PDB file of C-alpha atoms in Angstrom:
ATOM      1  CA  MET P   1      54.005  -7.228 -67.308  1.00 53.00           C
ATOM      2  CA  SER P   2      52.247  -6.408 -64.172  1.00 56.00           C
ATOM      3  CA  GLU P   3      52.896  -4.043 -61.693  1.00 60.00           C
ATOM      4  CA  THR P   4      53.057  -5.484 -58.340  1.00 61.00           C
ATOM      5  CA  THR P   5      52.832  -2.656 -55.808  1.00 60.00           C
ATOM      6  CA  ALA P   6      53.969  -2.408 -51.805  1.00 56.00           C
ATOM      7  CA  PRO P   7      52.163  -1.138 -49.634  1.00 56.00           C
ATOM      8  CA  VAL P   8      53.097   1.699 -48.184  1.00 56.00           C
ATOM      9  CA  THR P   9      53.952   2.513 -44.382  1.00 53.00           C
ATOM     10  CA  PRO P  10      53.894   6.243 -43.308  1.00 53.00           C
ATOM     11  CA  VAL P  11      56.953   7.123 -41.467  1.00 51.00           C
ATOM     12  CA  THR P  12      56.498   9.149 -39.092  1.00 53.00           C
ATOM     13  CA  ALA P  13      58.483  10.729 -36.401  1.00 50.00           C
ATOM     14  CA  SER P  14      56.569  10.422 -33.588  1.00 54.00           C
ATOM     15  CA  ALA P  15      58.721   7.226 -31.554  1.00 55.00           C
ATOM     16  CA  PRO P  16      61.244   9.593 -31.786  1.00 63.00           C
ATOM     17  CA  ALA P  17      59.366  12.905 -30.588  1.00 68.00           C
ATOM     18  CA  THR P  18      57.752  10.564 -28.033  1.00 76.00           C
ATOM     19  CA  ALA P  19      61.168   9.948 -27.072  1.00 73.00           C
ATOM     20  CA  SER P  20      62.478  13.297 -26.431  1.00 84.00           C
ATOM     21  CA  VAL P  21      59.487  14.966 -24.716  1.00 84.00           C
ATOM     22  CA  ARG P  22      59.426  11.678 -22.288  1.00 83.00           C
ATOM     23  CA  SER P  23      63.252  12.393 -21.575  1.00 88.00           C
ATOM     24  CA  ARG P  24      62.376  16.290 -21.324  1.00 90.00           C
ATOM     25  CA  ARG P  25      60.548  15.393 -18.552  1.00 92.00           C
ATOM     26  CA  VAL P  26      62.241  13.298 -16.353  1.00 90.00           C
ATOM     27  CA  ARG P  27      64.903  15.661 -16.748  1.00 91.00           C
ATOM     28  CA  ILE P  28      62.782  18.466 -15.739  1.00 94.00           C
ATOM     29  CA  SER P  29      61.147  16.160 -12.714  1.00 95.00           C
ATOM     30  CA  LEU P  30      64.771  15.414 -11.439  1.00 95.00           C
ATOM     31  CA  GLY P  31      65.468  19.589 -12.053  1.00 95.00           C
ATOM     32  CA  ALA P  32      62.700  20.067  -9.798  1.00 96.00           C
ATOM     33  CA  LEU P  33      63.499  17.231  -7.493  1.00 97.00           C
ATOM     34  CA  GLN P  34      66.639  18.720  -6.792  1.00 97.00           C
ATOM     35  CA  ILE P  35      65.366  22.097  -6.028  1.00 97.00           C
ATOM     36  CA  VAL P  36      63.046  20.542  -3.959  1.00 97.00           C
ATOM     37  CA  LEU P  37      66.078  17.932  -1.642  1.00 97.00           C
ATOM     38  CA  GLY P  38      68.221  20.788  -1.658  1.00 97.00           C
ATOM     39  CA  LEU P  39      66.050  23.210  -0.121  1.00 97.00           C
ATOM     40  CA  PHE P  40      64.995  21.616   1.898  1.00 97.00           C
ATOM     41  CA  TYR P  41      68.181  20.169   3.527  1.00 97.00           C
ATOM     42  CA  ALA P  42      69.336  23.781   3.395  1.00 96.00           C
ATOM     43  CA  ILE P  43      66.312  25.336   5.281  1.00 96.00           C
ATOM     44  CA  ALA P  44      64.175  22.836   7.120  1.00 94.00           C
ATOM     45  CA  SER P  45      68.053  20.534   7.819  1.00 95.00           C
ATOM     46  CA  ALA P  46      69.956  22.951   8.226  1.00 96.00           C
ATOM     47  CA  LEU P  47      68.976  26.700   9.290  1.00 96.00           C
ATOM     48  CA  PRO P  48      67.083  24.892  12.389  1.00 96.00           C
ATOM     49  CA  LYS P  49      70.928  23.622  13.417  1.00 96.00           C
ATOM     50  CA  LEU P  50      73.058  26.248  12.144  1.00 96.00           C
ATOM     51  CA  ILE P  51      70.257  29.008  14.061  1.00 96.00           C
ATOM     52  CA  ALA P  52      70.582  26.744  17.405  1.00 94.00           C
ATOM     53  CA  ASP P  53      67.005  26.081  17.398  1.00 94.00           C
ATOM     54  CA  PRO P  54      65.450  24.765  21.023  1.00 93.00           C
ATOM     55  CA  SER P  55      64.313  21.112  19.397  1.00 88.00           C
ATOM     56  CA  ALA P  56      67.466  20.919  17.406  1.00 90.00           C
ATOM     57  CA  THR P  57      69.644  21.711  20.373  1.00 92.00           C
ATOM     58  CA  GLU P  58      67.645  19.567  22.535  1.00 89.00           C
ATOM     59  CA  GLY P  59      68.214  16.594  19.942  1.00 86.00           C
ATOM     60  CA  PHE P  60      72.556  17.062  20.421  1.00 91.00           C
ATOM     61  CA  ASP P  61      73.006  17.948  23.787  1.00 90.00           C
ATOM     62  CA  LYS P  62      70.767  13.893  24.000  1.00 87.00           C
ATOM     63  CA  LEU P  63      73.163  12.253  22.043  1.00 88.00           C
ATOM     64  CA  GLY P  64      76.070  14.075  23.831  1.00 90.00           C
ATOM     65  CA  TRP P  65      77.441  15.986  21.294  1.00 91.00           C
ATOM     66  CA  GLY P  66      76.365  19.575  22.084  1.00 89.00           C
ATOM     67  CA  SER P  67      76.370  22.729  20.350  1.00 92.00           C
ATOM     68  CA  THR P  68      80.039  21.288  17.899  1.00 94.00           C
ATOM     69  CA  GLY P  69      78.895  18.203  16.345  1.00 94.00           C
ATOM     70  CA  MET P  70      74.867  19.939  15.411  1.00 95.00           C
ATOM     71  CA  TYR P  71      76.395  23.121  13.687  1.00 97.00           C
ATOM     72  CA  ILE P  72      79.252  20.537  11.866  1.00 96.00           C
ATOM     73  CA  ILE P  73      75.923  18.589  11.117  1.00 96.00           C
ATOM     74  CA  GLY P  74      73.865  21.741   9.449  1.00 97.00           C
ATOM     75  CA  ALA P  75      76.894  22.944   8.021  1.00 97.00           C
ATOM     76  CA  LEU P  76      77.617  19.535   6.153  1.00 97.00           C
ATOM     77  CA  GLU P  77      73.989  19.744   5.430  1.00 97.00           C
ATOM     78  CA  LEU P  78      73.735  23.372   4.102  1.00 98.00           C
ATOM     79  CA  ALA P  79      76.666  22.228   2.068  1.00 98.00           C
ATOM     80  CA  GLY P  80      75.141  19.101   0.451  1.00 97.00           C
ATOM     81  CA  GLY P  81      71.816  21.238   0.321  1.00 97.00           C
ATOM     82  CA  ILE P  82      73.683  24.199  -2.429  1.00 97.00           C
ATOM     83  CA  ALA P  83      75.504  21.251  -4.136  1.00 97.00           C
ATOM     84  CA  LEU P  84      72.439  19.026  -4.633  1.00 97.00           C
ATOM     85  CA  LEU P  85      71.881  22.635  -6.999  1.00 95.00           C
ATOM     86  CA  ILE P  86      74.618  22.942  -8.618  1.00 94.00           C
ATOM     87  CA  PRO P  87      74.716  19.713 -11.656  1.00 91.00           C
ATOM     88  CA  LEU P  88      77.948  19.157 -11.646  1.00 93.00           C
ATOM     89  CA  LEU P  89      78.092  18.478  -7.854  1.00 95.00           C
ATOM     90  CA  SER P  90      74.660  17.178  -7.362  1.00 96.00           C
ATOM     91  CA  SER P  91      75.384  13.166  -7.696  1.00 96.00           C
ATOM     92  CA  VAL P  92      78.556  13.362  -5.755  1.00 96.00           C
ATOM     93  CA  ALA P  93      76.004  16.057  -3.224  1.00 97.00           C
ATOM     94  CA  ALA P  94      72.900  13.008  -3.487  1.00 97.00           C
ATOM     95  CA  VAL P  95      75.674  10.080  -2.313  1.00 97.00           C
ATOM     96  CA  ALA P  96      77.318  12.640   0.874  1.00 97.00           C
ATOM     97  CA  LEU P  97      73.768  13.520   1.792  1.00 98.00           C
ATOM     98  CA  SER P  98      72.625   9.367   1.406  1.00 97.00           C
ATOM     99  CA  ALA P  99      75.914   8.841   4.041  1.00 97.00           C
ATOM    100  CA  LEU P 100      75.148  12.028   6.543  1.00 97.00           C
ATOM    101  CA  MET P 101      71.012   9.680   6.525  1.00 96.00           C
ATOM    102  CA  VAL P 102      72.275   6.501   7.013  1.00 96.00           C
ATOM    103  CA  GLY P 103      73.946   7.803  10.276  1.00 94.00           C
ATOM    104  CA  ALA P 104      71.300  10.165  10.919  1.00 93.00           C
ATOM    105  CA  PHE P 105      68.866   6.909  10.403  1.00 94.00           C
ATOM    106  CA  ILE P 106      71.614   4.653  13.048  1.00 93.00           C
ATOM    107  CA  VAL P 107      71.375   7.377  15.682  1.00 92.00           C
ATOM    108  CA  ASN P 108      68.312   7.349  15.849  1.00 90.00           C
ATOM    109  CA  VAL P 109      67.739   4.305  16.160  1.00 91.00           C
ATOM    110  CA  THR P 110      70.085   3.564  18.673  1.00 90.00           C
ATOM    111  CA  VAL P 111      70.008   6.749  20.963  1.00 88.00           C
ATOM    112  CA  LEU P 112      67.245   8.781  21.013  1.00 81.00           C
ATOM    113  CA  HIS P 113      64.400   6.527  19.685  1.00 81.00           C
ATOM    114  CA  GLY P 114      62.278   9.038  18.129  1.00 76.00           C
ATOM    115  CA  PRO P 115      59.480   9.908  16.204  1.00 81.00           C
ATOM    116  CA  TYR P 116      61.337  10.619  12.792  1.00 83.00           C
ATOM    117  CA  VAL P 117      63.163   6.749  12.840  1.00 89.00           C
ATOM    118  CA  ALA P 118      62.120   6.178   9.235  1.00 91.00           C
ATOM    119  CA  THR P 119      62.458   9.809   7.514  1.00 92.00           C
ATOM    120  CA  PRO P 120      66.362   9.829   7.174  1.00 94.00           C
ATOM    121  CA  LEU P 121      65.814   6.518   4.548  1.00 93.00           C
ATOM    122  CA  ILE P 122      63.037   8.140   3.247  1.00 95.00           C
ATOM    123  CA  LEU P 123      65.021  11.022   2.510  1.00 96.00           C
ATOM    124  CA  ILE P 124      68.220   7.989   1.364  1.00 96.00           C
ATOM    125  CA  LEU P 125      65.251   7.229  -1.768  1.00 96.00           C
ATOM    126  CA  PRO P 126      64.739  10.564  -3.226  1.00 97.00           C
ATOM    127  CA  LEU P 127      68.622  11.118  -3.543  1.00 97.00           C
ATOM    128  CA  ALA P 128      70.042   7.840  -4.603  1.00 97.00           C
ATOM    129  CA  LEU P 129      67.747   8.335  -7.405  1.00 96.00           C
ATOM    130  CA  ILE P 130      69.555  11.715  -8.173  1.00 96.00           C
ATOM    131  CA  ALA P 131      73.467  10.434  -7.308  1.00 96.00           C
ATOM    132  CA  TRP P 132      72.322   7.864  -9.663  1.00 96.00           C
ATOM    133  CA  ALA P 133      70.770   9.539 -12.943  1.00 94.00           C
ATOM    134  CA  ARG P 134      73.592  12.175 -13.031  1.00 94.00           C
ATOM    135  CA  ARG P 135      76.615   9.776 -12.520  1.00 94.00           C
ATOM    136  CA  SER P 136      77.358  11.061 -15.871  1.00 91.00           C
ATOM    137  CA  HIS P 137      78.695  15.019 -13.909  1.00 90.00           C
ATOM    138  CA  ASN P 138      81.369  12.285 -12.126  1.00 90.00           C
ATOM    139  CA  ALA P 139      83.507  12.243 -15.050  1.00 90.00           C
ATOM    140  CA  GLU P 140      83.263  15.810 -15.737  1.00 91.00           C
ATOM    141  CA  LEU P 141      84.069  16.822 -12.278  1.00 91.00           C
ATOM    142  CA  VAL P 142      87.413  14.403 -11.629  1.00 91.00           C
ATOM    143  CA  ARG P 143      88.263  15.486 -15.110  1.00 91.00           C
ATOM    144  CA  LEU P 144      88.477  18.692 -13.407  1.00 90.00           C
ATOM    145  CA  VAL P 145      90.091  17.795 -10.541  1.00 90.00           C
ATOM    146  CA  ARG P 146      92.702  16.167 -11.908  1.00 91.00           C
ATOM    147  CA  ARG P 147      93.894  19.705 -14.445  1.00 87.00           C
ATOM    148  CA  ARG P 148      94.279  21.706 -10.601  1.00 70.00           C
ATOM    149  CA  PRO P 149      98.214  22.211 -10.794  1.00 65.00           C
TER     150      PRO P 149
END
């Protein structure tokens, strides 16, 4: 009787480990992006409007929206920036801020004709990425809202 042996291929855990490392890097990168955008909206975008910085007031006066419009937009940006930092709200916040950026783009193109016309469109891309990547939180958020009396 002759014995036949099949070549043994070593089983390594590199594929799952690689996927795990990649997944962790993606989560960290996405979290960093949320922090950067959240701070941008809260500090660089909302704060000048909420403290009535002359550059912000000038733009809103040109629009005819005055200080009321400026404070409303500033409050929306601040709320969106903070909500980006809250995991459960991050997807909804990204969608809401994207809608705000669409409005900012339209206003920049039609009324202001300013040098920063493309900025809102550029900001929509990372916001869309966050909204898509964090979409699983939406079901949990809906469950929490429905559970309330």
